[in-house]
Short mmCIF file of C-alpha atoms in Angstrom, two decimals:
data_model
loop_
_atom_site.label_atom_id
_atom_site.label_comp_id
_atom_site.label_asym_id
_atom_site.label_seq_id
_atom_site.Cartn_x
_atom_site.Cartn_y
_atom_site.Cartn_z
CA UNK Y 1 4.80 -34.75 -14.68
CA UNK Y 2 2.51 -34.11 -11.72
CA UNK Y 3 1.13 -31.01 -10.89
CA UNK Y 4 3.22 -29.99 -8.16
CA UNK Y 5 6.91 -30.53 -10.07
CA UNK Y 6 5.11 -28.37 -13.01
CA UNK Y 7 4.74 -25.91 -10.78
CA UNK Y 8 7.98 -25.50 -9.16
CA UNK Y 9 9.61 -25.81 -12.38
CA UNK Y 10 7.41 -22.39 -13.08
CA UNK Y 11 7.99 -21.12 -9.85
CA UNK Y 12 11.69 -21.61 -10.60
CA UNK Y 13 11.72 -20.44 -13.99
CA UNK Y 14 10.04 -17.73 -12.81
CA UNK Y 15 12.38 -16.60 -9.78
CA UNK Y 16 15.77 -16.91 -12.79
CA UNK Y 17 13.93 -14.26 -14.59
CA UNK Y 18 13.83 -11.89 -11.64
CA UNK Y 19 16.75 -12.48 -10.75
CA UNK Y 20 18.15 -11.84 -14.11
CA UNK Y 21 15.77 -8.36 -14.37
CA UNK Y 22 17.73 -7.75 -10.21
CA UNK Y 23 21.19 -8.10 -11.97
CA UNK Y 24 20.01 -6.41 -15.25
CA UNK Y 25 19.04 -3.16 -12.84
CA UNK Y 26 15.56 -3.27 -14.08
CA UNK Y 27 14.00 -3.72 -10.37
CA UNK Y 28 16.59 -1.87 -8.31
CA UNK Y 29 16.01 1.87 -8.69
CA UNK Y 30 19.44 3.43 -10.40
CA UNK Y 31 20.25 6.78 -11.22
CA UNK Y 32 19.76 7.54 -14.66
CA UNK Y 33 21.25 10.67 -15.79
CA UNK Y 34 21.86 12.16 -19.05
CA UNK Y 35 24.22 15.08 -20.70
CA UNK Y 36 20.98 17.66 -20.71
CA UNK Y 37 21.34 19.96 -23.73
CA UNK Y 38 18.70 21.34 -26.03
CA UNK Y 39 18.50 18.32 -27.95
CA UNK Y 40 17.74 15.52 -25.53
CA UNK Y 41 15.20 17.33 -23.27
CA UNK Y 42 12.13 17.15 -25.59
CA UNK Y 43 9.35 15.68 -22.86
CA UNK Y 44 6.07 14.16 -23.73
CA UNK Y 45 4.05 12.36 -21.21
CA UNK Y 46 4.70 9.10 -22.37
CA UNK Y 47 8.26 10.37 -22.50
CA UNK Y 48 8.96 12.40 -19.82
CA UNK Y 49 12.58 14.70 -19.66
CA UNK Y 50 15.39 12.34 -17.43
CA UNK Y 51 17.60 15.21 -17.71
CA UNK Y 52 19.20 17.08 -14.96
CA UNK Y 53 20.46 21.00 -14.11
CA UNK Y 54 19.31 23.01 -16.31
CA UNK Y 55 16.23 20.85 -17.26
CA UNK Y 56 15.30 20.38 -14.01
CA UNK Y 57 14.99 16.42 -13.68
CA UNK Y 58 11.58 16.62 -13.12
CA UNK Y 59 9.97 15.40 -16.99
CA UNK Y 60 9.13 19.36 -17.17
CA UNK Y 61 11.69 22.42 -18.64
CA UNK Y 62 11.72 25.98 -18.86
CA UNK Y 63 10.62 25.55 -22.61
CA UNK Y 64 7.57 22.61 -21.85
CA UNK Y 65 5.98 24.11 -18.42
CA UNK Y 66 3.39 22.37 -19.10
CA UNK Y 67 4.78 18.89 -17.69
CA UNK Y 68 5.34 20.16 -14.77
CA UNK Y 69 1.21 18.95 -14.40
CA UNK Y 70 2.84 14.89 -15.28
CA UNK Y 71 5.51 14.66 -12.57
CA UNK Y 72 3.09 16.71 -9.89
CA UNK Y 73 -0.59 15.74 -10.90
CA UNK Y 74 -1.09 19.35 -11.07
CA UNK Y 75 -1.36 19.46 -7.69
CA UNK Y 76 0.96 22.95 -6.48
CA UNK Y 77 3.18 23.27 -9.60
CA UNK Y 78 4.88 26.83 -10.14
CA UNK Y 79 5.91 28.63 -13.26
CA UNK Y 80 9.35 27.65 -13.18
CA UNK Y 81 8.68 23.79 -11.82
CA UNK Y 82 10.66 24.47 -8.56
CA UNK Y 83 8.24 22.79 -6.20
CA UNK Y 84 7.22 19.78 -8.60
CA UNK Y 85 7.79 17.23 -7.12
CA UNK Y 86 9.48 14.23 -8.32
CA UNK Y 87 6.09 12.02 -7.16
CA UNK Y 88 3.10 13.46 -6.16
CA UNK Y 89 1.26 13.41 -3.03
CA UNK Y 90 -1.86 10.78 -3.08
CA UNK Y 91 -5.02 10.16 -1.37
CA UNK Y 92 -5.02 5.85 -1.40
CA UNK Y 93 -5.51 4.52 1.48
CA UNK Y 94 -9.05 3.82 3.61
CA UNK Y 95 -11.36 3.30 5.97
CA UNK Y 96 -14.85 2.82 4.56
CA UNK Y 97 -18.55 1.48 5.39
CA UNK Y 98 -20.43 -0.31 2.82
CA UNK Y 99 -24.33 1.36 3.55
CA UNK Y 100 -26.22 -1.65 2.51
CA UNK Y 101 -25.28 -2.71 5.96
CA UNK Y 102 -25.89 -1.78 9.60
CA UNK Y 103 -24.59 1.54 9.70
CA UNK Y 104 -22.93 3.87 11.66
CA UNK Y 105 -24.33 6.47 14.25
CA UNK Y 106 -21.57 8.23 13.83
CA UNK Y 107 -18.08 7.53 11.43
CA UNK Y 108 -14.54 10.15 10.68
CA UNK Y 109 -12.13 9.82 9.84
CA UNK Y 110 -7.89 10.84 9.86
CA UNK Y 111 -4.33 10.64 8.59
CA UNK Y 112 -1.70 10.07 11.52
CA UNK Y 113 1.96 10.82 10.45
CA UNK Y 114 4.15 8.51 12.70
CA UNK Y 115 7.46 9.63 13.52
CA UNK Y 116 10.25 7.39 15.06
CA UNK Y 117 11.98 8.90 17.63
CA UNK Y 118 15.19 7.80 16.51
CA UNK Y 119 15.80 7.32 13.17
CA UNK Y 120 16.88 4.12 10.76
CA UNK Y 121 20.14 4.01 8.35
CA UNK Y 122 19.16 2.90 4.96
CA UNK Y 123 22.12 2.68 2.88
CA UNK Y 124 21.56 4.14 -0.67
CA UNK Y 125 24.56 5.78 -4.08
CA UNK Y 126 26.58 4.71 -1.04
CA UNK Y 127 25.56 6.79 1.69
CA UNK Y 128 24.11 6.17 4.73
CA UNK Y 129 20.33 7.96 5.16
CA UNK Y 130 19.16 8.70 8.29
CA UNK Y 131 15.49 8.93 8.19
CA UNK Y 132 11.99 8.81 10.70
CA UNK Y 133 9.82 7.76 8.44
CA UNK Y 134 8.39 4.01 9.45
CA UNK Y 135 6.90 3.57 6.03
CA UNK Y 136 5.79 5.36 2.60
CA UNK Y 137 2.49 4.94 3.28
CA UNK Y 138 0.69 7.27 6.47
CA UNK Y 139 -1.53 5.73 8.47
CA UNK Y 140 -5.58 5.77 7.76
CA UNK Y 141 -7.73 5.41 10.89
CA UNK Y 142 -11.81 5.00 11.11
CA UNK Y 143 -13.89 5.65 13.75
CA UNK Y 144 -17.50 3.85 13.83
CA UNK Y 145 -19.57 4.70 16.44
CA UNK Y 146 -23.20 3.43 16.75
CA UNK Y 147 -24.97 3.47 20.15
CA UNK Y 148 -22.42 2.94 22.77
CA UNK Y 149 -20.17 0.84 21.54
CA UNK Y 150 -16.62 2.46 19.23
CA UNK Y 151 -14.94 0.74 17.01
CA UNK Y 152 -11.30 1.93 15.79
CA UNK Y 153 -10.10 0.82 12.12
CA UNK Y 154 -5.71 1.19 12.17
CA UNK Y 155 -4.90 0.58 8.20
CA UNK Y 156 -1.21 0.46 7.21
CA UNK Y 157 0.61 -0.23 4.47
CA UNK Y 158 4.45 -0.88 5.85
CA UNK Y 159 6.46 -0.93 3.27
CA UNK Y 160 7.99 -4.52 4.39
CA UNK Y 161 8.80 -5.23 0.38
CA UNK Y 162 10.81 -8.45 -0.52
CA UNK Y 163 14.25 -7.31 0.77
CA UNK Y 164 15.61 -8.48 -3.57
CA UNK Y 165 13.67 -5.60 -4.33
CA UNK Y 166 15.06 -2.99 -2.26
CA UNK Y 167 16.43 -2.46 1.01
CA UNK Y 168 14.88 0.48 3.73
CA UNK Y 169 15.84 -1.06 6.99
CA UNK Y 170 12.04 -3.25 6.40
CA UNK Y 171 13.32 -5.39 9.75
CA UNK Y 172 14.14 -2.57 11.91
CA UNK Y 173 10.77 -0.24 11.34
CA UNK Y 174 8.42 -3.41 10.68
CA UNK Y 175 9.64 -3.50 14.99
CA UNK Y 176 9.13 0.02 15.34
CA UNK Y 177 5.85 0.26 14.75
CA UNK Y 178 3.59 -1.22 17.35
CA UNK Y 179 5.11 1.45 19.22
CA UNK Y 180 3.04 4.15 17.28
CA UNK Y 181 -0.50 2.27 18.00
CA UNK Y 182 -2.57 4.66 19.47
CA UNK Y 183 -4.13 2.90 23.00
CA UNK Y 184 -7.93 2.77 21.50
CA UNK Y 185 -7.22 1.11 18.39
CA UNK Y 186 -9.35 -1.84 17.67
CA UNK Y 187 -8.43 -3.17 14.62
CA UNK Y 188 -5.11 -3.26 12.73
CA UNK Y 189 -5.09 -4.01 8.72
CA UNK Y 190 -2.00 -4.16 6.95
CA UNK Y 191 -0.69 -4.51 3.85
CA UNK Y 192 3.18 -4.82 2.12
CA UNK Y 193 3.98 -7.62 4.95
CA UNK Y 194 6.22 -9.50 2.70
CA UNK Y 195 9.21 -11.01 3.18
CA UNK Y 196 12.34 -8.86 4.54
CA UNK Y 197 15.33 -11.59 4.25
CA UNK Y 198 13.80 -13.84 1.53
CA UNK Y 199 15.84 -14.17 -1.67
CA UNK Y 200 13.34 -15.93 -3.83
CA UNK Y 201 10.54 -16.82 -3.32
CA UNK Y 202 8.66 -15.44 -0.62
CA UNK Y 203 5.31 -17.64 1.17
CA UNK Y 204 5.55 -17.11 4.62
CA UNK Y 205 4.63 -15.16 7.36
CA UNK Y 206 8.41 -13.56 8.35
CA UNK Y 207 6.68 -9.97 8.59
CA UNK Y 208 3.94 -10.77 10.48
CA UNK Y 209 5.57 -12.49 13.42
CA UNK Y 210 8.28 -9.48 13.65
CA UNK Y 211 4.69 -7.02 14.04
CA UNK Y 212 3.38 -9.70 16.15
CA UNK Y 213 5.74 -9.39 19.42
CA UNK Y 214 4.98 -6.10 19.94
CA UNK Y 215 1.59 -6.33 19.23
CA UNK Y 216 0.73 -9.05 21.33
CA UNK Y 217 2.05 -6.62 24.40
CA UNK Y 218 -0.35 -3.98 23.30
CA UNK Y 219 -3.40 -6.58 23.28
CA UNK Y 220 -3.53 -7.77 19.57
CA UNK Y 221 -3.84 -11.37 20.22
CA UNK Y 222 -6.38 -12.28 17.52
CA UNK Y 223 -4.55 -12.38 13.74
CA UNK Y 224 -4.97 -13.91 11.15
CA UNK Y 225 -1.75 -15.18 8.19
CA UNK Y 226 -0.73 -13.16 5.53
CA UNK Y 227 -2.88 -14.00 2.17
CA UNK Y 228 -1.04 -15.70 -0.30
CA UNK Y 229 1.57 -18.01 2.25
CA UNK Y 230 1.23 -21.95 1.61
CA UNK Y 231 -1.25 -22.89 4.65
CA UNK Y 232 -3.69 -20.42 3.95
CA UNK Y 233 -6.71 -21.84 2.78
CA UNK Y 234 -6.56 -19.79 -0.05
CA UNK Y 235 -5.83 -21.06 -3.79
CA UNK Y 236 -2.39 -19.93 -5.17
CA UNK Y 237 -1.36 -18.42 -8.60
CA UNK Y 238 0.61 -20.64 -10.42
CA UNK Y 239 2.60 -17.11 -11.13
CA UNK Y 240 2.81 -16.54 -7.36
CA UNK Y 241 6.60 -15.74 -6.78
CA UNK Y 242 5.36 -13.65 -3.08
CA UNK Y 243 2.60 -13.66 -0.62
CA UNK Y 244 -0.10 -11.44 -0.77
CA UNK Y 245 0.90 -8.52 2.56
CA UNK Y 246 -2.16 -8.53 3.78
CA UNK Y 247 -2.40 -8.91 7.70
CA UNK Y 248 -5.09 -8.25 9.90
CA UNK Y 249 -4.58 -8.12 13.36
CA UNK Y 250 -7.69 -7.80 16.81
CA UNK Y 251 -7.85 -6.64 19.98
CA UNK Y 252 -11.68 -8.88 19.58
CA UNK Y 253 -12.18 -12.53 18.94
CA UNK Y 254 -11.95 -13.35 15.63
CA UNK Y 255 -15.63 -15.62 14.99
CA UNK Y 256 -15.07 -18.70 13.15
CA UNK Y 257 -12.56 -18.76 9.47
CA UNK Y 258 -11.05 -15.90 7.99
CA UNK Y 259 -12.13 -15.82 5.09
CA UNK Y 260 -8.51 -15.66 2.22
CA UNK Y 261 -9.45 -14.42 -1.51
CA UNK Y 262 -7.03 -13.52 -4.01
CA UNK Y 263 -7.82 -11.36 -6.85
CA UNK Y 264 -8.22 -13.65 -10.28
CA UNK Y 265 -6.65 -10.05 -12.36
CA UNK Y 266 -3.50 -8.39 -11.82
CA UNK Y 267 -1.06 -7.11 -14.24
CA UNK Y 268 3.14 -5.43 -14.58
CA UNK Y 269 5.00 -6.98 -11.51
CA UNK Y 270 1.83 -8.01 -9.19
CA UNK Y 271 1.38 -10.35 -10.78
CA UNK Y 272 4.28 -12.22 -9.03
CA UNK Y 273 2.44 -11.21 -5.51
CA UNK Y 274 -1.03 -13.41 -4.09
CA UNK Y 275 -2.06 -9.82 -3.94
CA UNK Y 276 -5.71 -10.13 -2.44
CA UNK Y 277 -8.50 -9.47 0.08
CA UNK Y 278 -9.16 -10.96 3.79
CA UNK Y 279 -12.44 -11.07 5.73
CA UNK Y 280 -12.62 -11.69 9.26
CA UNK Y 281 -15.76 -11.46 12.15
CA UNK Y 282 -15.55 -10.06 15.07
CA UNK Y 283 -18.24 -8.81 18.14
CA UNK Y 284 -17.69 -5.55 19.50
CA UNK Y 285 -20.31 -5.29 22.66
CA UNK Y 286 -23.88 -6.36 21.69
CA UNK Y 287 -22.43 -5.10 17.61
CA UNK Y 288 -21.37 -8.06 15.18
CA UNK Y 289 -18.41 -6.29 12.15
CA UNK Y 290 -16.63 -7.67 9.16
CA UNK Y 291 -13.66 -6.53 8.69
CA UNK Y 292 -12.14 -6.70 4.82
CA UNK Y 293 -8.41 -5.87 4.22
CA UNK Y 294 -6.89 -5.59 0.92
CA UNK Y 295 -4.12 -4.27 -1.64
CA UNK Y 296 -4.85 -3.52 -5.11
CA UNK Y 297 -2.64 -3.60 -8.42
CA UNK Y 298 -0.52 -0.78 -8.38
CA UNK Y 299 0.40 2.44 -10.78
CA UNK Y 300 -1.94 4.76 -12.44
CA UNK Y 301 -2.50 2.72 -15.64
CA UNK Y 302 -3.97 -0.72 -14.49
CA UNK Y 303 -7.22 1.40 -12.92
CA UNK Y 304 -9.48 -1.53 -15.47
CA UNK Y 305 -7.96 -4.33 -13.52
CA UNK Y 306 -8.29 -2.21 -9.74
CA UNK Y 307 -11.97 -2.04 -10.97
CA UNK Y 308 -12.25 -5.72 -11.69
CA UNK Y 309 -10.66 -6.23 -8.13
CA UNK Y 310 -13.28 -4.27 -6.62
CA UNK Y 311 -16.00 -6.29 -7.62
CA UNK Y 312 -14.50 -9.35 -6.78
CA UNK Y 313 -14.54 -8.11 -3.57
CA UNK Y 314 -18.07 -7.08 -3.84
CA UNK Y 315 -19.07 -10.43 -5.52
CA UNK Y 316 -17.71 -12.08 -2.39
CA UNK Y 317 -20.18 -9.23 -0.02
CA UNK Y 318 -23.00 -10.17 -2.31
CA UNK Y 319 -22.48 -14.41 -2.01
CA UNK Y 320 -22.75 -13.57 1.89
CA UNK Y 321 -25.60 -11.20 2.47
CA UNK Y 322 -27.36 -13.58 4.65
CA UNK Y 323 -24.59 -13.83 7.22
CA UNK Y 324 -24.07 -10.06 7.03
CA UNK Y 325 -27.63 -8.37 6.86
CA UNK Y 326 -26.82 -7.58 10.73
CA UNK Y 327 -23.16 -6.64 10.40
CA UNK Y 328 -20.91 -3.38 10.53
CA UNK Y 329 -19.64 -4.53 7.00
CA UNK Y 330 -15.68 -1.57 6.71
CA UNK Y 331 -13.12 -1.99 4.22
CA UNK Y 332 -10.02 -0.93 4.98
CA UNK Y 333 -7.30 -1.40 2.26
CA UNK Y 334 -4.58 1.05 0.63
CA UNK Y 335 -6.69 1.03 -2.80
CA UNK Y 336 -4.01 2.81 -5.29
CA UNK Y 337 -7.12 5.37 -6.54
CA UNK Y 338 -6.36 8.59 -5.92
CA UNK Y 339 -9.10 10.96 -4.20
CA UNK Y 340 -6.30 13.66 -4.57
CA UNK Y 341 -5.87 13.78 -8.45
CA UNK Y 342 -9.01 10.81 -9.73
CA UNK Y 343 -11.91 11.54 -8.10
CA UNK Y 344 -13.49 9.51 -11.09
CA UNK Y 345 -11.48 6.31 -10.27
CA UNK Y 346 -12.93 6.98 -6.33
CA UNK Y 347 -16.48 7.41 -6.98
CA UNK Y 348 -16.23 4.32 -9.12
CA UNK Y 349 -14.73 2.35 -6.19
CA UNK Y 350 -17.20 3.86 -3.66
CA UNK Y 351 -20.26 3.15 -6.08
CA UNK Y 352 -19.24 -0.53 -6.77
CA UNK Y 353 -18.42 -1.16 -3.11
CA UNK Y 354 -21.97 0.53 -2.01
CA UNK Y 355 -19.85 2.98 0.02
CA UNK Y 356 -20.88 6.87 0.70
CA UNK Y 357 -16.53 6.99 1.18
CA UNK Y 358 -14.76 9.36 3.45
CA UNK Y 359 -16.81 11.98 5.53
CA UNK Y 360 -17.45 14.94 3.92
CA UNK Y 361 -15.26 17.36 6.45
CA UNK Y 362 -12.15 14.74 5.23
CA UNK Y 363 -12.60 15.29 1.66
CA UNK Y 364 -13.33 19.09 1.64
CA UNK Y 365 -9.36 19.30 3.17
CA UNK Y 366 -7.75 16.32 2.18
CA UNK Y 367 -4.53 15.06 4.16
CA UNK Y 368 -2.60 12.83 1.55
CA UNK Y 369 -1.61 9.08 2.61
CA UNK Y 370 1.67 9.08 0.44
CA UNK Y 371 3.24 12.63 0.74
CA UNK Y 372 6.52 13.30 -0.53
CA UNK Y 373 6.89 17.15 0.96
CA UNK Y 374 6.76 14.82 4.24
CA UNK Y 375 8.17 11.04 3.84
CA UNK Y 376 11.25 10.59 1.93
CA UNK Y 377 10.61 6.91 1.15
CA UNK Y 378 7.64 8.52 -0.66
CA UNK Y 379 8.97 7.33 -3.93
CA UNK Y 380 11.38 4.90 -3.10
CA UNK Y 381 8.57 1.80 -4.15
CA UNK Y 382 9.83 2.28 -7.62
CA UNK Y 383 7.92 5.23 -8.36
CA UNK Y 384 10.56 7.94 -8.96
CA UNK Y 385 12.47 5.16 -11.32
CA UNK Y 386 8.80 5.10 -13.08
CA UNK Y 387 8.31 8.94 -13.29
CA UNK Y 388 11.90 8.98 -14.76
CA UNK Y 389 13.38 11.29 -12.07
CA UNK Y 390 15.24 9.73 -9.94
CA UNK Y 391 17.93 12.05 -10.60
CA UNK Y 392 15.99 14.28 -8.64
CA UNK Y 393 14.43 12.31 -6.29
CA UNK Y 394 18.14 10.84 -4.41
CA UNK Y 395 19.40 14.17 -5.23
CA UNK Y 396 16.09 15.74 -2.39
CA UNK Y 397 17.14 12.40 -0.67
CA UNK Y 398 21.03 13.09 -0.16
CA UNK Y 399 20.05 16.30 1.47
CA UNK Y 400 18.17 14.50 4.59
CA UNK Y 401 21.64 12.39 5.66
#
């Protein structure tokens, strides 16, 4: 058999496995209620309690208060677990610069919390929910000033996941997002621009095409492909069933060809996505910028894979040092590295990338980019199921219907 024929057979087999898992309920969130009693509610870190009622459904109960630190990652925990959230608040989206290249005279960073004026309708648990959140992440904005030139970079994980893994009004939300981009933004970096509407294989620009109409109207006339599609100049992994979801839009002309690079290391469900990073070169005024956007490996237990992916980005920067020496190098990404609960991994991240990280005034008063207290979509990506608290999550979600 030819290589391309073998590849199609492999893709077909993987597609069958994923569809089988879906019909078995392993990828789609379901409510797992277990009758609550003293015997079946012995929660541990590796086996959190799935009970409801007396045991609260949050992985903790009155007799095992310490497990609240698991489901809340140690933040805002009360003795009776009443405010122990199903999913933790996390700061995982970053727009930072490399300190080994052209330095800004001034740098600031913020998290915005846009809400749609008109609600989106989502059907979950036979209920129609009306939500105003545009994504399960909030956008991050980095502002870089050099001389009299200001560049603003807007990073947004848009939660436009493959419809086969969940349906949360992806198309409607994507259409609405351009209405909430601030007028002074120069560059938009996007993650999770996957394929709403596709069933088996998702290797196309569907999400980008939905976003593009609205973004063209506000000046973003330059764009990359979505990483991991067939006609982008990158090598696909045989396991890829979906594109990598990363796109960059710019009001300023992209100089030369964008660089697309798929991560060599991945694990879990992420191995079926062509995740990686894109790099572009733009110029504003007399300043050259290299903008790198990425989406790193998901879930807290995959730290080792994230470190390898960060090193791959660093290797790219080092290998292009001659070209980048006079550029301001900006990394704008969903890192899946949580500053709130794992400062050690955050420190490793900025050390590998050669960055000073976020400005001190932000770190001293952190605002989460993934915040279950104010964003109803947080947890719907499978995090609630992963923390064994679907009952609690959907119980709270139904209160907003």
